[in-house]
Amino acid sequence: MLVCKFGGTSMADASSISQVVSIINANPKRKIVVVSAPGKLKDQDKVTDMLINCYKTAKEGSCKDIFEKVKARYQSIIDDLKIDIDLSQEFENIRKEIDSGAGYDYAASRGEYLMAMILAKYMGFVFLDAKDIIKFTQDGVFESELTNDLTKAALDPIAEKGVVVPGFYGSKPDGSICVFSRGGSDITGAILARAVNAELYENWTDVNGFMMCDPRIVKNPKSISSLTYKELRELSYMGAGVLHPEAIFPVRFADISINIRNTFEPDNPGTMIVPSKEYRKNGRIVTGIAGKKNFTVINIEKSMMNSELGFARRALSVLEEHKISIEHMPTGIDTLGLVIENSNINGKIDSVVAGLKAALNPDHIEVFDDLALIATVGHGMIQRKGTAAKLFSALYNADINVRMIDQGSSELNIIIGVDNKDFEKSIEAIYHAFVE
């Protein structure tokens, strides 16, 4: 059995939905389908964004005017596909709930809910509401094992009939809706794939899988035919946004591969994401290059730091007190660096530095921002001598100053820090060094 997830662009209008239906019908194994809310059209916003705007508007009055646009979007799909379904009561109930203060998660989730009802009706599949199978604690923590048990029990008797499940959300013990972070429909699909022990999890979107780097930076980068879970985690975390980075966790339990496919080019094989044990040498040193801008680094210097018990713990405790997470922590014998995303520390730098001085009594603290991080990722780097030399030679030849270096213990990636202004040039230099 295959589990298929279709993203917002695949659900955007009647034409794209017809293409989705043809894909599902082309393989009788495609019995379980997860859908996102309709995505952006040329003249219309994403439905989820419209619903969030409804929520914000309802806090100051009524969302009726904005919600009319949501209704019109769905009604256009229903009419164009000639589906025999009347959602007028659903529309009215949702609008009233939002106006009554149902909350952000409820409003944001209704796009997937409505889309799943429509597609289930159109295909003659069973509609299964995600709130009944995907569970969170009252504090919003995802309960993976309870969810897996409930999902398996719900799908076993109906899977062969064909099932459509809305992505992105579940429910708390009190019945209230709880959503994953944006793009969370990818996680829903992975949850269902694990529950039925699927042969494959197909994630259908609007691109032909992963590219080796951002095509907005490097023109026509080579595609990635296959990568491992670990490589995906590294690339997704650093900004390669084709798949939600948390989507691998459910399928990893059962060693289920993920196939990223293009709804609008269904003959393209896309990218296969496989368990690390299935990695095969392919002659390519680097799998992909990805990065993000706007980081701050706090450099701490103290003589004999290495012999001072609890030094790093106290430094991290200061960040914890300020509710700040770190991205990386490069160290030397007398130095410690804390790399933090700007958005996490904006407005808190002075307080954090004061806390670090009090907790650590350092010789010197220096703060610099305007840093971009770039990850060069690949299992092939472990087996190939001179990879780092090649990378840094490329940056040297491009006249780029490397301000930070960090390499994971797995030797799966090399992370560098450069000035924001050198971000694009650095990615180009690294890509061409390893590909051409």
Coordinates of C-alpha atoms in Angstrom, one line a residue:
M1 CA 0.0 0.0 0.0
L2 CA 1.2 3.5 -0.8
V3 CA 0.4 6.7 1.2
C4 CA 0.2 9.8 -0.9
K5 CA 0.3 13.4 0.4
F6 CA -0.6 16.2 -2.0
G7 CA 0.5 19.8 -1.2
G8 CA -1.3 23.1 -1.6
T9 CA -0.3 23.7 -5.2
S10 CA -1.7 20.3 -6.0
M11 CA -5.1 21.3 -4.4
A12 CA -5.1 24.9 -5.7
D13 CA -8.0 24.5 -8.2
A14 CA -10.2 22.1 -10.1
S15 CA -7.6 21.6 -12.8
S16 CA -4.8 20.6 -10.4
I17 CA -7.2 18.4 -8.4
S18 CA -8.1 16.5 -11.6
Q19 CA -4.4 15.9 -12.1
V20 CA -4.2 14.5 -8.5
V21 CA -7.1 12.2 -9.1
S22 CA -5.5 10.8 -12.3
I23 CA -2.3 10.1 -10.3
I24 CA -4.2 8.3 -7.6
N25 CA -6.2 6.2 -10.1
A26 CA -3.0 5.3 -12.0
N27 CA -1.9 3.0 -9.2
P28 CA -4.3 0.8 -7.3
K29 CA -1.9 0.8 -4.3
R30 CA -2.6 4.5 -3.7
K31 CA -5.4 4.0 -1.2
I32 CA -4.5 6.5 1.6
V33 CA -4.4 10.2 0.7
V34 CA -3.4 13.2 2.8
V35 CA -4.3 16.7 1.5
S36 CA -3.2 20.2 2.3
A37 CA -5.4 23.3 2.0
P38 CA -5.6 24.9 -1.5
G39 CA -2.5 26.9 -2.2
K40 CA -1.9 30.2 -3.8
L41 CA -3.3 31.1 -7.2
K42 CA -2.3 34.1 -9.3
D43 CA -5.0 36.3 -7.9
Q44 CA -5.8 34.6 -4.6
D45 CA -3.8 33.9 -1.4
K46 CA -3.3 30.4 0.2
V47 CA -6.5 29.3 1.9
T48 CA -4.6 28.8 5.2
D49 CA -3.3 32.4 5.1
M50 CA -6.9 33.6 4.5
L51 CA -8.2 31.6 7.4
I52 CA -5.4 32.9 9.7
N53 CA -6.4 36.4 8.6
C54 CA -10.0 35.4 9.5
Y55 CA -8.8 34.5 13.0
K56 CA -7.0 37.8 13.4
T57 CA -10.0 39.8 12.1
A58 CA -12.4 38.0 14.4
K59 CA -10.5 39.2 17.4
E60 CA -11.6 42.7 16.6
G61 CA -15.0 42.0 15.1
S62 CA -16.3 39.5 12.6
C63 CA -14.5 37.5 9.9
K64 CA -17.5 37.3 7.7
D65 CA -16.2 39.4 4.8
I66 CA -12.9 37.5 4.6
F67 CA -14.5 34.1 5.1
E68 CA -16.7 34.8 2.1
K69 CA -13.6 34.6 0.0
V70 CA -12.7 31.2 1.5
K71 CA -16.2 30.0 0.7
A72 CA -16.0 31.2 -2.8
R73 CA -12.6 29.4 -3.3
Y74 CA -14.1 26.1 -2.3
Q75 CA -17.4 26.6 -4.1
S76 CA -15.5 27.3 -7.3
I77 CA -13.7 23.9 -6.9
I78 CA -16.9 22.1 -6.2
D79 CA -18.7 23.7 -9.1
D80 CA -15.9 23.2 -11.6
L81 CA -15.5 19.5 -10.7
K82 CA -19.3 19.1 -10.6
I83 CA -19.2 17.4 -7.2
D84 CA -22.6 16.6 -5.5
I85 CA -21.8 18.0 -2.1
D86 CA -23.3 20.8 -0.1
L87 CA -20.9 22.4 2.5
S88 CA -23.1 25.4 3.3
Q89 CA -23.6 24.2 6.9
E90 CA -19.9 23.4 7.3
F91 CA -19.0 26.9 6.1
E92 CA -21.5 28.5 8.5
N93 CA -20.3 26.4 11.5
I94 CA -16.7 27.3 10.8
R95 CA -17.3 31.0 10.5
K96 CA -19.3 31.0 13.7
E97 CA -16.6 29.1 15.6
I98 CA -13.9 31.5 14.5
D99 CA -16.1 34.5 15.3
S100 CA -16.7 33.0 18.7
G101 CA -13.0 32.7 19.5
A102 CA -12.2 29.1 18.6
G103 CA -8.5 30.0 18.3
Y104 CA -5.6 30.1 15.8
D105 CA -5.2 26.3 15.5
Y106 CA -8.9 25.7 14.7
A107 CA -9.0 28.5 12.1
A108 CA -5.7 27.5 10.5
S109 CA -6.7 23.8 10.2
R110 CA -10.1 24.2 8.5
G111 CA -8.5 24.5 5.0
E112 CA -7.3 20.9 5.1
Y113 CA -10.6 19.7 6.7
L114 CA -12.8 21.1 3.9
M115 CA -10.4 20.0 1.2
A116 CA -10.3 16.4 2.5
M117 CA -14.2 16.3 2.6
I118 CA -14.4 17.5 -1.0
L119 CA -11.8 15.1 -2.4
A120 CA -13.2 12.2 -0.5
K121 CA -16.6 12.9 -2.0
Y122 CA -15.2 13.3 -5.5
M123 CA -13.3 10.0 -5.4
G124 CA -15.8 8.0 -3.4
F125 CA -13.2 7.5 -0.7
V126 CA -13.9 7.5 3.1
F127 CA -13.2 10.8 4.9
L128 CA -11.3 10.3 8.2
D129 CA -10.9 13.4 10.4
A130 CA -7.4 13.8 11.6
K131 CA -8.6 15.0 15.0
D132 CA -9.8 11.5 15.8
I133 CA -6.5 9.8 15.2
I134 CA -3.7 12.3 15.7
K135 CA -3.2 13.3 19.3
F136 CA -1.4 15.9 21.3
T137 CA -1.1 16.5 25.0
Q138 CA -2.9 19.4 26.5
D139 CA 0.4 21.3 26.3
G140 CA 0.6 20.7 22.6
V141 CA 3.2 17.9 22.6
F142 CA 2.7 15.3 19.9
E143 CA 1.9 11.8 21.3
S144 CA 3.5 9.5 18.7
E145 CA 2.6 6.1 20.1
L146 CA -1.0 6.8 21.0
T147 CA -1.4 8.4 17.6
N148 CA 0.1 5.3 15.9
D149 CA -2.2 2.9 17.8
L150 CA -5.3 5.0 17.0
T151 CA -4.4 5.5 13.4
K152 CA -3.7 1.8 12.8
A153 CA -7.0 0.8 14.4
A154 CA -8.9 3.4 12.4
L155 CA -7.3 2.6 9.0
D156 CA -7.2 -1.2 9.1
P157 CA -10.9 -1.8 8.4
I158 CA -11.3 0.9 5.8
A159 CA -8.0 1.3 4.0
E160 CA -8.9 -0.9 1.0
K161 CA -11.9 1.4 0.3
G162 CA -9.7 4.4 -0.1
V163 CA -9.3 7.0 2.6
V164 CA -8.7 10.8 2.5
V165 CA -7.3 12.4 5.7
P166 CA -6.8 16.2 6.2
G167 CA -3.2 17.0 7.0
F168 CA -1.6 19.5 9.4
Y169 CA -3.7 19.0 12.6
G170 CA -4.9 16.7 15.3
S171 CA -6.5 17.2 18.7
K172 CA -5.8 17.6 22.4
P173 CA -7.5 15.6 25.2
D174 CA -10.2 18.2 25.6
G175 CA -11.1 17.9 21.9
S176 CA -9.6 21.2 20.8
I177 CA -7.7 21.3 17.6
C178 CA -3.9 21.4 17.7
V179 CA -1.7 22.0 14.5
F180 CA 1.8 21.1 13.6
S181 CA 4.0 23.9 12.4
R182 CA 3.4 25.1 8.8
G183 CA 4.0 22.4 6.3
G184 CA 2.8 19.9 8.8
S185 CA 0.8 17.9 6.3
D186 CA 4.0 16.2 5.4
I187 CA 4.1 14.9 9.0
T188 CA 0.6 13.6 8.8
G189 CA 1.4 11.6 5.7
A190 CA 4.4 10.1 7.4
I191 CA 2.3 9.2 10.5
L192 CA -0.2 7.3 8.3
A193 CA 2.6 5.6 6.3
R194 CA 4.0 4.2 9.6
A195 CA 0.6 3.1 10.9
V196 CA -0.1 1.0 7.8
N197 CA 3.5 -0.1 7.3
A198 CA 3.3 1.4 3.8
E199 CA 5.5 0.2 1.0
L200 CA 6.3 3.8 0.2
Y201 CA 5.3 7.3 1.3
E202 CA 4.8 9.5 -1.8
N203 CA 4.9 13.2 -1.2
W204 CA 3.6 15.1 -4.2
T205 CA 4.4 18.8 -4.6
D206 CA 5.3 21.2 -7.4
V207 CA 9.0 20.4 -7.9
N208 CA 10.9 17.4 -9.1
G209 CA 12.3 16.6 -5.8
F210 CA 15.5 18.1 -4.2
M211 CA 18.1 20.0 -6.1
M212 CA 21.7 20.1 -4.9
C213 CA 21.2 23.7 -3.9
D214 CA 18.8 26.6 -4.2
P215 CA 18.0 27.2 -7.9
R216 CA 17.4 30.9 -7.1
I217 CA 21.2 31.0 -6.3
V218 CA 22.7 28.6 -8.8
K219 CA 21.1 28.3 -12.2
N220 CA 19.9 24.8 -13.1
P221 CA 21.5 22.9 -10.2
K222 CA 21.7 19.1 -10.6
S223 CA 18.9 17.1 -9.0
I224 CA 19.3 14.7 -6.1
S225 CA 18.0 11.3 -7.1
S226 CA 18.6 9.7 -3.7
L227 CA 19.5 10.8 -0.2
T228 CA 19.3 9.4 3.3
Y229 CA 17.2 10.4 6.3
K230 CA 20.3 12.0 7.9
E231 CA 21.2 14.0 4.8
L232 CA 17.6 15.2 4.6
R233 CA 17.6 16.4 8.2
E234 CA 20.8 18.4 7.7
L235 CA 19.6 20.0 4.4
S236 CA 16.0 20.6 5.6
Y237 CA 17.2 22.2 8.8
M238 CA 19.4 24.5 6.9
G239 CA 16.7 25.8 4.6
A240 CA 16.1 23.2 1.9
G241 CA 12.3 23.4 2.2
V242 CA 10.8 20.7 -0.1
L243 CA 9.8 18.5 2.9
H244 CA 9.1 19.3 6.5
P245 CA 12.2 18.3 8.5
E246 CA 10.1 16.4 11.1
A247 CA 8.4 14.2 8.5
I248 CA 11.1 11.6 8.6
F249 CA 10.6 10.7 12.3
P250 CA 7.4 8.5 11.9
V251 CA 8.6 6.6 8.8
R252 CA 12.0 6.1 10.4
F253 CA 10.4 3.7 12.9
A254 CA 9.5 1.3 10.0
D255 CA 12.3 2.1 7.6
I256 CA 9.8 3.4 5.0
S257 CA 11.3 5.4 2.1
I258 CA 9.9 8.8 1.0
N259 CA 9.5 9.7 -2.7
I260 CA 9.3 13.4 -3.5
R261 CA 7.3 13.7 -6.7
N262 CA 5.9 16.5 -8.9
T263 CA 2.2 16.5 -9.4
F264 CA 2.6 18.3 -12.7
E265 CA 5.3 16.1 -14.0
P266 CA 4.2 12.7 -12.8
D267 CA 6.6 10.8 -15.0
N268 CA 9.6 12.4 -13.3
P269 CA 11.0 9.9 -10.7
G270 CA 11.8 12.7 -8.3
T271 CA 13.9 12.2 -5.2
M272 CA 14.0 9.0 -3.0
I273 CA 14.7 9.5 0.7
V274 CA 15.9 6.2 2.2
P275 CA 17.1 4.9 5.5
S276 CA 20.8 5.4 6.1
K277 CA 21.5 1.6 5.9
E278 CA 20.3 1.7 2.3
Y279 CA 22.9 4.3 1.3
R280 CA 24.8 3.3 -1.8
K281 CA 28.0 4.9 -3.0
N282 CA 27.2 6.8 -6.1
G283 CA 30.5 8.6 -6.8
R284 CA 29.2 11.9 -5.7
I285 CA 31.1 13.5 -2.8
V286 CA 28.5 16.1 -1.9
T287 CA 24.8 15.4 -1.8
G288 CA 23.6 19.0 -1.3
I289 CA 24.4 22.5 -0.1
A290 CA 22.0 24.6 1.9
G291 CA 22.1 27.5 4.3
K292 CA 20.4 30.4 6.1
K293 CA 21.2 34.0 6.8
N294 CA 21.0 36.2 9.9
F295 CA 22.8 34.5 12.9
T296 CA 24.5 36.0 15.9
V297 CA 27.7 34.6 17.4
I298 CA 28.7 35.2 21.1
N299 CA 32.4 34.3 21.4
I300 CA 33.5 33.7 25.0
E301 CA 37.2 33.5 25.9
K302 CA 38.6 32.3 29.2
S303 CA 42.0 30.9 30.1
M304 CA 42.0 27.3 31.3
M305 CA 38.3 27.0 30.3
N306 CA 38.9 23.4 29.4
S307 CA 39.7 22.5 33.0
E308 CA 36.8 24.3 34.6
L309 CA 34.0 21.9 35.3
G310 CA 30.5 22.9 34.2
F311 CA 31.6 25.8 32.1
A312 CA 29.5 24.9 29.0
R313 CA 26.6 23.9 31.1
R314 CA 26.5 27.3 32.9
A315 CA 26.7 29.1 29.5
L316 CA 23.8 27.1 28.2
S317 CA 21.8 27.7 31.4
V318 CA 22.0 31.4 30.8
L319 CA 20.4 30.9 27.3
E320 CA 17.8 28.6 28.8
E321 CA 16.8 31.2 31.3
H322 CA 16.2 33.6 28.4
K323 CA 14.3 30.9 26.5
I324 CA 17.0 30.9 23.7
S325 CA 18.0 27.8 21.7
I326 CA 21.4 27.6 20.0
E327 CA 22.2 26.3 16.5
H328 CA 25.9 25.4 17.0
M329 CA 28.6 25.6 19.7
P330 CA 32.1 25.6 18.2
T331 CA 34.8 25.4 20.8
G332 CA 38.5 25.7 21.3
I333 CA 40.7 25.0 24.3
D334 CA 40.1 28.5 25.8
T335 CA 37.1 29.6 23.7
L336 CA 33.4 28.8 23.3
G337 CA 31.1 30.1 20.6
L338 CA 27.3 30.3 20.8
V339 CA 25.6 30.5 17.4
I340 CA 22.0 31.8 17.7
E341 CA 19.4 32.7 15.1
N342 CA 18.9 36.5 15.2
S343 CA 15.2 36.1 15.7
N344 CA 15.8 34.2 18.9
I345 CA 18.0 36.8 20.5
N346 CA 16.8 40.1 19.2
G347 CA 16.2 42.5 22.1
K348 CA 17.9 40.1 24.6
I349 CA 21.6 40.5 23.7
D350 CA 22.6 42.9 26.5
S351 CA 20.7 40.8 29.1
V352 CA 22.3 37.6 27.8
V353 CA 25.8 39.0 27.8
A354 CA 25.4 40.3 31.4
G355 CA 24.2 36.9 32.4
L356 CA 27.1 35.1 30.8
K357 CA 29.6 37.5 32.5
A358 CA 28.0 36.8 35.9
A359 CA 27.9 33.0 35.4
L360 CA 31.3 32.5 33.7
N361 CA 33.6 35.4 34.7
P362 CA 35.2 35.3 31.2
D363 CA 38.3 37.1 30.1
H364 CA 36.5 38.5 27.1
I365 CA 33.1 38.3 25.3
E366 CA 32.6 39.4 21.7
V367 CA 29.3 39.6 19.9
F368 CA 29.0 39.8 16.1
D369 CA 25.9 39.3 13.9
D370 CA 25.4 39.5 10.2
L371 CA 26.5 35.8 9.9
A372 CA 25.2 33.3 7.4
L373 CA 25.6 29.5 7.9
I374 CA 26.1 27.1 5.0
A375 CA 26.0 23.3 5.3
T376 CA 27.8 21.1 2.8
V377 CA 26.2 17.7 3.2
G378 CA 27.0 14.2 2.0
H379 CA 27.8 10.6 3.0
G380 CA 30.4 10.6 0.3
M381 CA 32.6 13.1 2.2
I382 CA 33.5 10.4 4.7
Q383 CA 35.2 8.2 2.1
R384 CA 36.9 10.9 0.1
K385 CA 40.2 12.6 1.1
G386 CA 40.6 16.3 0.5
T387 CA 37.0 17.2 0.7
A388 CA 37.6 20.1 3.2
A389 CA 40.6 21.3 1.2
K390 CA 38.5 21.5 -1.9
L391 CA 35.7 23.3 -0.1
F392 CA 38.0 25.9 1.5
S393 CA 40.0 26.4 -1.7
A394 CA 36.8 27.2 -3.5
L395 CA 36.0 29.8 -0.9
Y396 CA 39.5 31.2 -1.0
N397 CA 39.5 31.5 -4.8
A398 CA 36.1 33.4 -4.5
D399 CA 37.7 35.8 -2.1
I400 CA 35.4 34.8 0.8
N401 CA 36.4 35.1 4.4
V402 CA 35.3 32.1 6.5
R403 CA 34.3 33.4 10.0
M404 CA 33.4 30.1 11.6
I405 CA 33.9 26.3 11.0
D406 CA 31.9 23.5 12.6
Q407 CA 31.9 19.8 11.6
G408 CA 29.5 17.2 13.0
S409 CA 31.0 14.1 14.6
S410 CA 29.4 11.9 11.9
E411 CA 31.5 13.7 9.2
L412 CA 28.2 14.0 7.3
N413 CA 28.5 17.8 7.0
I414 CA 30.8 20.7 7.1
I415 CA 29.2 24.0 8.3
I416 CA 30.8 27.3 7.7
G417 CA 29.9 30.8 8.7
V418 CA 30.4 33.7 6.3
D419 CA 29.1 37.3 6.1
N420 CA 25.5 37.6 5.0
K421 CA 26.7 39.5 1.9
D422 CA 28.8 36.5 0.9
F423 CA 26.0 34.0 1.3
E424 CA 25.0 33.5 -2.4
K425 CA 28.6 33.7 -3.7
S426 CA 29.7 31.1 -1.2
I427 CA 27.0 28.6 -2.2
E428 CA 27.9 29.1 -5.9
A429 CA 31.6 28.6 -5.2
I430 CA 31.0 25.4 -3.2
Y431 CA 28.6 24.0 -5.8
H432 CA 30.8 24.6 -8.8
A433 CA 33.8 23.2 -6.9
F434 CA 32.1 19.8 -6.4
V435 CA 29.9 19.6 -9.5
E436 CA 31.9 21.0 -12.3

